[in-house]
Coordinates of C-alpha atoms and ligand atoms in Angstrom, one line a residue:
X1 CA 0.0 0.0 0.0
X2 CA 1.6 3.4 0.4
X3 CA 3.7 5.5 2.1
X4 CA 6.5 5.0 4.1
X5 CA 6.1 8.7 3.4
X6 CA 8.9 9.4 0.9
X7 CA 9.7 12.6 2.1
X8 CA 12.7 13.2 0.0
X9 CA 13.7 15.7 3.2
X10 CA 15.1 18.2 0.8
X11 CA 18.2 16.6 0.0
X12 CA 19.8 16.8 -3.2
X13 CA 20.2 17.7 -6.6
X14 CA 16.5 17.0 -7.7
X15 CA 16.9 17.4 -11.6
X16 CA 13.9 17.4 -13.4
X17 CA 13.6 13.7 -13.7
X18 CA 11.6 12.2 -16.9
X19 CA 12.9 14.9 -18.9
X20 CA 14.3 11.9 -21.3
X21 CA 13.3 8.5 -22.0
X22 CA 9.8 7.1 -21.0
X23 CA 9.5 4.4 -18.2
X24 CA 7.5 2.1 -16.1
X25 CA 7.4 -0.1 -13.4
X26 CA 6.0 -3.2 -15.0
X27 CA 6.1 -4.2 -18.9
X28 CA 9.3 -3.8 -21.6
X29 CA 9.6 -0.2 -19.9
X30 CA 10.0 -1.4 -16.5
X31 CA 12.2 -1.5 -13.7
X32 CA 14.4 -4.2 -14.4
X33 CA 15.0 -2.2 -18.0
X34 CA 16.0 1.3 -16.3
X35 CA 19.6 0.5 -16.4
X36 CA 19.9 -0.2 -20.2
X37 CA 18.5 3.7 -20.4
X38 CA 20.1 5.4 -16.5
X39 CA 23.0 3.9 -16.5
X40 CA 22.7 4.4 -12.2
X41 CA 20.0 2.7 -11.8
X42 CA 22.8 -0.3 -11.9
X43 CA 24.7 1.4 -9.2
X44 CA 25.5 -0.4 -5.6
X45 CA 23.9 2.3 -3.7
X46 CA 20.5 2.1 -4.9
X47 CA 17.3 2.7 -3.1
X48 CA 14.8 1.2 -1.6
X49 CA 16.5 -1.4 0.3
X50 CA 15.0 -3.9 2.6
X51 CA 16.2 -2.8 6.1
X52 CA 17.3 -6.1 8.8
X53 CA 16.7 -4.6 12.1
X54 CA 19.2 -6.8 13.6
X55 CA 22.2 -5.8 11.9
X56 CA 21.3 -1.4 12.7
X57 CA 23.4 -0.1 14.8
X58 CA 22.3 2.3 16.9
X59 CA 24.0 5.8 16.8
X60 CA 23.6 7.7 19.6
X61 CA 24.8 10.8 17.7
X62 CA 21.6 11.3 15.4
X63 CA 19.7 13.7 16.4
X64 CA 15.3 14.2 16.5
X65 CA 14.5 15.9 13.4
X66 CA 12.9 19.4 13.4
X67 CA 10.5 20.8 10.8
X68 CA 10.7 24.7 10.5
X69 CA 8.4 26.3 8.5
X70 CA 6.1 23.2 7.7
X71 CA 2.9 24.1 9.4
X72 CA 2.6 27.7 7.6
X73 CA 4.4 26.9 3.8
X74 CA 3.5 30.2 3.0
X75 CA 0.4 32.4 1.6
X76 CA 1.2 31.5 -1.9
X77 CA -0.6 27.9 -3.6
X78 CA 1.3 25.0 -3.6
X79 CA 1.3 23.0 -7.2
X80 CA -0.3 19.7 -7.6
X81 CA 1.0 17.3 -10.1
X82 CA 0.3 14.3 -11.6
X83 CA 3.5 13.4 -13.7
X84 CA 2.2 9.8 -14.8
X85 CA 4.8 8.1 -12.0
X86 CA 3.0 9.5 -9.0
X87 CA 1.2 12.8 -7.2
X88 CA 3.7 15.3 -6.5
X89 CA 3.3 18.6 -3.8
X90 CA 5.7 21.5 -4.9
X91 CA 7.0 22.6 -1.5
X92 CA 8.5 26.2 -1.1
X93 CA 12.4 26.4 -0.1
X94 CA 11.6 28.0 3.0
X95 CA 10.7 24.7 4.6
X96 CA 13.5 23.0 5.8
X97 CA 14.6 20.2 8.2
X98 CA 17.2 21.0 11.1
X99 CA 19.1 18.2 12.1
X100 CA 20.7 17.1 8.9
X101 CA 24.2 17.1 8.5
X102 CA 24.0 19.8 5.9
X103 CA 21.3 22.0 4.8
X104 CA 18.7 20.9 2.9
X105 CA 15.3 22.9 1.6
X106 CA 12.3 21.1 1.0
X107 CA 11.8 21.0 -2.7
X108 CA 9.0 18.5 -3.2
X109 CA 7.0 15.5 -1.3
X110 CA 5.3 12.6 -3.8
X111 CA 3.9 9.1 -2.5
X112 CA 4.3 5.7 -3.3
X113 CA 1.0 3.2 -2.8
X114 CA -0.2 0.0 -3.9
X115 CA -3.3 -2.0 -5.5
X116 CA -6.5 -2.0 -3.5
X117 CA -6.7 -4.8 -1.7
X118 CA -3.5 -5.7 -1.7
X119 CA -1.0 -5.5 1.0
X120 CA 2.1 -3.0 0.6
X121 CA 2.7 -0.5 -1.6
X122 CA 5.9 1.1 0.5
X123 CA 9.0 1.3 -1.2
X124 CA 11.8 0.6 1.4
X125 CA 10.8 -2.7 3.8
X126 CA 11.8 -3.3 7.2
X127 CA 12.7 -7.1 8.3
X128 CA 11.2 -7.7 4.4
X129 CA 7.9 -6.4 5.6
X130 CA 6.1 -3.6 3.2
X131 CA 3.6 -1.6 4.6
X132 CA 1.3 0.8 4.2
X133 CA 0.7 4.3 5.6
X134 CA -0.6 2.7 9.2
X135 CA -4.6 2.2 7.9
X136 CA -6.8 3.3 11.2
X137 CA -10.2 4.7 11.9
X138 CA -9.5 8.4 11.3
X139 CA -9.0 10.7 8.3
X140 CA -5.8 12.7 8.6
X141 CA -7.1 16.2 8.0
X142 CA -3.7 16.8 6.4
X143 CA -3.4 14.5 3.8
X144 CA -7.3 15.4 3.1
X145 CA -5.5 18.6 1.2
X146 CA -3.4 16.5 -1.3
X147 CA -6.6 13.6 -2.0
X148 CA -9.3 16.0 -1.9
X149 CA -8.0 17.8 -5.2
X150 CA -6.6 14.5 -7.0
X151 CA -10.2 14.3 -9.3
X152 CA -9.1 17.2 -10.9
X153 CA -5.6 15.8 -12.0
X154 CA -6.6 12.8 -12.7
X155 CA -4.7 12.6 -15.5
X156 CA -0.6 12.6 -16.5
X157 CA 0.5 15.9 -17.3
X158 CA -2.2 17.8 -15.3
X159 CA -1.4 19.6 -12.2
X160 CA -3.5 22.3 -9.9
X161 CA -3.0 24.2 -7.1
X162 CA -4.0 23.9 -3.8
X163 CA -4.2 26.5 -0.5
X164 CA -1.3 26.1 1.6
X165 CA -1.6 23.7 4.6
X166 CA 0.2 22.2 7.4
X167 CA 2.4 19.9 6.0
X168 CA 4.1 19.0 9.5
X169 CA 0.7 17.2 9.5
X170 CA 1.6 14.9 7.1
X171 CA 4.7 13.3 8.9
X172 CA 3.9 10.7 11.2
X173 CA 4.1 12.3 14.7
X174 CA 7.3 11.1 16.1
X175 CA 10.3 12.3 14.2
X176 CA 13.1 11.3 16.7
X177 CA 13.1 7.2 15.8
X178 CA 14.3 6.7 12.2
X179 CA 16.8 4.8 10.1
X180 CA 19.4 6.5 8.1
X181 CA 22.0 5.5 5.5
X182 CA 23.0 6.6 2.2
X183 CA 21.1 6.2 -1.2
X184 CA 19.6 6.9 -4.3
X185 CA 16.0 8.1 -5.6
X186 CA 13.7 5.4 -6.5
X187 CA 13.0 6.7 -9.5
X188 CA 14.8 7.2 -13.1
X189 CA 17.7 8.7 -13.5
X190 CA 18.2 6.9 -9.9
X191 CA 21.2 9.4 -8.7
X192 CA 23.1 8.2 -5.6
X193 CA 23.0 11.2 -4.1
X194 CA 20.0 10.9 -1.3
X195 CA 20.6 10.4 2.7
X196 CA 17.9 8.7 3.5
X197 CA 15.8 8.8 6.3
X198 CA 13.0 6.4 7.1
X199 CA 10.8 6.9 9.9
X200 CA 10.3 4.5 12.5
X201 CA 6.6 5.5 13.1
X202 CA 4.2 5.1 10.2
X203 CA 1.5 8.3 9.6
X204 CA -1.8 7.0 9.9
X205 CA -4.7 7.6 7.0
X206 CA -8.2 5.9 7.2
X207 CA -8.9 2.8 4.8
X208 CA -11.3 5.1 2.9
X209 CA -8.1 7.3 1.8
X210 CA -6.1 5.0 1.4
X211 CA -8.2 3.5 -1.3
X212 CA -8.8 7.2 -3.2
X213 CA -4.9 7.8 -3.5
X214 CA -5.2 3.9 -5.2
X215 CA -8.7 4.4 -7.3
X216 CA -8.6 8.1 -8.3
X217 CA -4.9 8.9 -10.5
X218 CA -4.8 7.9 -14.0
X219 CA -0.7 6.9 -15.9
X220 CA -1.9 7.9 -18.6
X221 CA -2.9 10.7 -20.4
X222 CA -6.4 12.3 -20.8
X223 CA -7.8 11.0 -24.6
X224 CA -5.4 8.2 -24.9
X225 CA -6.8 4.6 -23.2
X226 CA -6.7 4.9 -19.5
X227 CA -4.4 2.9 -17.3
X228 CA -5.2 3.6 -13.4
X229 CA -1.5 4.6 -11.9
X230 CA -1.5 2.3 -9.0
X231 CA 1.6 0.2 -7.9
X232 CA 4.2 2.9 -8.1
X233 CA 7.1 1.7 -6.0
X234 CA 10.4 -0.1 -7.2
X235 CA 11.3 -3.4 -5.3
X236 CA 14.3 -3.5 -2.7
X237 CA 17.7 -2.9 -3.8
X238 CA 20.6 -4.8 -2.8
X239 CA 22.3 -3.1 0.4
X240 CA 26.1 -3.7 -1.2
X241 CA 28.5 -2.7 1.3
X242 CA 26.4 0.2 2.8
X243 CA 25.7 0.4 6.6
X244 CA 22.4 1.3 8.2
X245 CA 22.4 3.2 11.3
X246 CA 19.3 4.4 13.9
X247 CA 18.4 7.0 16.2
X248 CA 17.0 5.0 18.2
X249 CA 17.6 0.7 19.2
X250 CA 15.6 -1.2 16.8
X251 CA 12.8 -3.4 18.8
X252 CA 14.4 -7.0 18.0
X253 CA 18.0 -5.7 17.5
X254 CA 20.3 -7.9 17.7
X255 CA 17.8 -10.5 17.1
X256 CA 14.9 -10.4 14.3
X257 CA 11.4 -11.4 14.9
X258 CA 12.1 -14.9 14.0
X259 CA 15.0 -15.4 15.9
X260 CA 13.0 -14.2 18.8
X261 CA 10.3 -16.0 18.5
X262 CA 12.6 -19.5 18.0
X263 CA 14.8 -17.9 21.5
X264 CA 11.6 -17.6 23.2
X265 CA 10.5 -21.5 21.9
X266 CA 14.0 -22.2 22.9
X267 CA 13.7 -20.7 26.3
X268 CA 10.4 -22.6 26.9
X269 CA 11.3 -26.0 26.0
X270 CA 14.3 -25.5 28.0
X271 CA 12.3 -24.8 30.8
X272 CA 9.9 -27.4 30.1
X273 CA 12.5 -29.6 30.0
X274 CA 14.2 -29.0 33.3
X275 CA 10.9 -28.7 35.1
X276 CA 10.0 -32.0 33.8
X277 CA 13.8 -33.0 34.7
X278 CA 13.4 -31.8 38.2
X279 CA 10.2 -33.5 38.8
X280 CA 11.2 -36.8 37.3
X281 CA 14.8 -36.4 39.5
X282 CA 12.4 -35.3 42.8
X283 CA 10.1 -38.5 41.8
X284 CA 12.7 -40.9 41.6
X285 CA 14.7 -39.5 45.4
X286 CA 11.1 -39.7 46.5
X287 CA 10.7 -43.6 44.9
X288 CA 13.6 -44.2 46.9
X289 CA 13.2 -43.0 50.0
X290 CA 9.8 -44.3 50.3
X291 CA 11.5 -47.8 48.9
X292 CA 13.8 -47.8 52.2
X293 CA 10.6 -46.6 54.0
X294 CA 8.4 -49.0 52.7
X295 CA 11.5 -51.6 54.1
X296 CA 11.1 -49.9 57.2
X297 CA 8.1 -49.4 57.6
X298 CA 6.1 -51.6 55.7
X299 CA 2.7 -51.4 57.2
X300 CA 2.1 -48.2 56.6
X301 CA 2.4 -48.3 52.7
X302 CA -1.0 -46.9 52.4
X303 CA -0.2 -44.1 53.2
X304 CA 2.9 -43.9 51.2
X305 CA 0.6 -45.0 48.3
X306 CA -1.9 -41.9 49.4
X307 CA 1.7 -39.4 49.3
X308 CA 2.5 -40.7 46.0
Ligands
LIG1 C1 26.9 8.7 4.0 O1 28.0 9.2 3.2 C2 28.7 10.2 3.8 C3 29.7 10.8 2.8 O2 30.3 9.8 2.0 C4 29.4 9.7 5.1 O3 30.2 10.7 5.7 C5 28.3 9.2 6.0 O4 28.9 8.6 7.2 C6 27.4 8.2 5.3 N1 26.3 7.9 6.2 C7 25.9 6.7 6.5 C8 24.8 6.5 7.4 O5 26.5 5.7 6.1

């Protein structure tokens, strides 16, 4: 499903990307092809990656991230855009992220989402889990500003403009817990020249949004057969050499979910096992005691009987 809310915090040299060849996800045009046309999309730090928990370090040096200027972007509209590969928000430079190791602006924020009814649709994974935007009861208000306004681009190429919002609102809450390492965009011409950060903490959307951002936005262009733009996120790169690090210690680090789940099994057969031990080891002392009891006293072997 969607969003492991791509922010692309600013970073980098964001050159107008599609200004060349045509491509896909799926089909003769799709991601598996996007090397034979960007060349670094065959790099070996490519992104999305697949992040193992148990081999993040935690470094104790990264610190919360800070929004400034997110929740007033401005009097002016932001643009709106449907460019075929995804909805993209134009974001004015003078938001920006403190806590970076250099200084970024915000320059634009798109999303990545699945196929209704389908589970995933994120683009990096964590412990090979995809995810969606957490689905829960409640709208966000905040995203409500980006999918109220995708009927009128539902097609590629067309783009509107929208009252400026709260965009702080469209991070998940809790900005201090996120992994970090170096990589790529996901997209054509793929330049290895992101720092990524992934946030620990999903943002939550309701079900019924969830399914607009999936049903509404069209790949193709208006008067040409439609193909709904759904699926929009390339699979896990591998991780090469790079390291992983996070702000915070990954639940499970040190050991995945599996490995936990077979220590805990572990732990309780073990147990199991010397409790059964113990009361076998206890039986048998008891056996024989009462054996040299029952030699001593042998009348009263009822009662020994009754003990036992
Ligand atoms: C990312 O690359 C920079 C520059 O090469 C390096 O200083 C930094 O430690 C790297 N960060 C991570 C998390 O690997």
């Amino acid at each position: 499903m969607l969003l492991f809310l791509n922010f692309l915090l600013g970073l980098i040299r964001i050159l107008a990307a599609d200004g060349g060849s045509h491509w896909t996800y799926e089909g003769p045009h799709g991601q598996d092809h996007w090397p034979a046309t960007y060349p670094e999309c065959g790099g070996n730090a490519q992104s999305p990656i697949d992040i193992q928990t148990e081999r993040v370090p935690f470094d104790s040096e990264l610190p919360v991230l800070k929004p400034h200027g997110y929740d007033q972007p401005g009097t002016e509209p932001l643009s709106l855009h449907n460019n075929g590969h995804t909805v993209q928000l134009s974001l004015p430079p003078t938001l920006y992220l403190g806590g970076l190791p250099r200084n970024y602006v915000a320059a634009q924020l798109h999303l990545h989402w699945g196929r209704k009814g389908q589970p995933g649709g994120s683009e990096h994974q964590v412990n090979s889990e995809a995810t969606a935007a957490e689905v829960g009861e409640n709208q966000s208000p905040a995203y409500e500003h980006i999918l109220s306004h995708l009927e009128t681009i539902r097609y590629r190429g067309q783009t509107t403009l929208v009252p400026p919002f709260d965009v702080r609102g469209l991070l998940p809450p809790e900005l201090g817990e996120y992994y970090r390492y170096n990589g790529s965009l996901t997209t054509p011409p793929c330049y290895q020249s992101v720092l990524w950060t992934v946030f620990h903490r999903k943002a939550q959307i309701s079900m019924g949004q969830l399914e607009k951002l999936q049903e509404t936005l069209f790949s193709t262009e208006k008067d040409s057969p439609s193909q709904l733009l759904v699926q929009n996120y390339r699979a896990p790169q591998p991780l090469n050499h790079r390291l992983v690090v996070a702000s915070f210690i990954p639940e499970g680090a040190f050991y995945s979910t599996g490995e936990m789940v077979g220590l805990g099994l572990g732990i309780l057969f073990g147990c199991l096992f010397l409790l059964l031990a113990g009361y076998f080891i206890a039986r048998k002392i008891r056996r024989n005691r009462l054996g040299e009891q029952k030699n001593v006293v042998f009348t009263s072997s009822r009662r020994a009987t009754t003990d036992e």
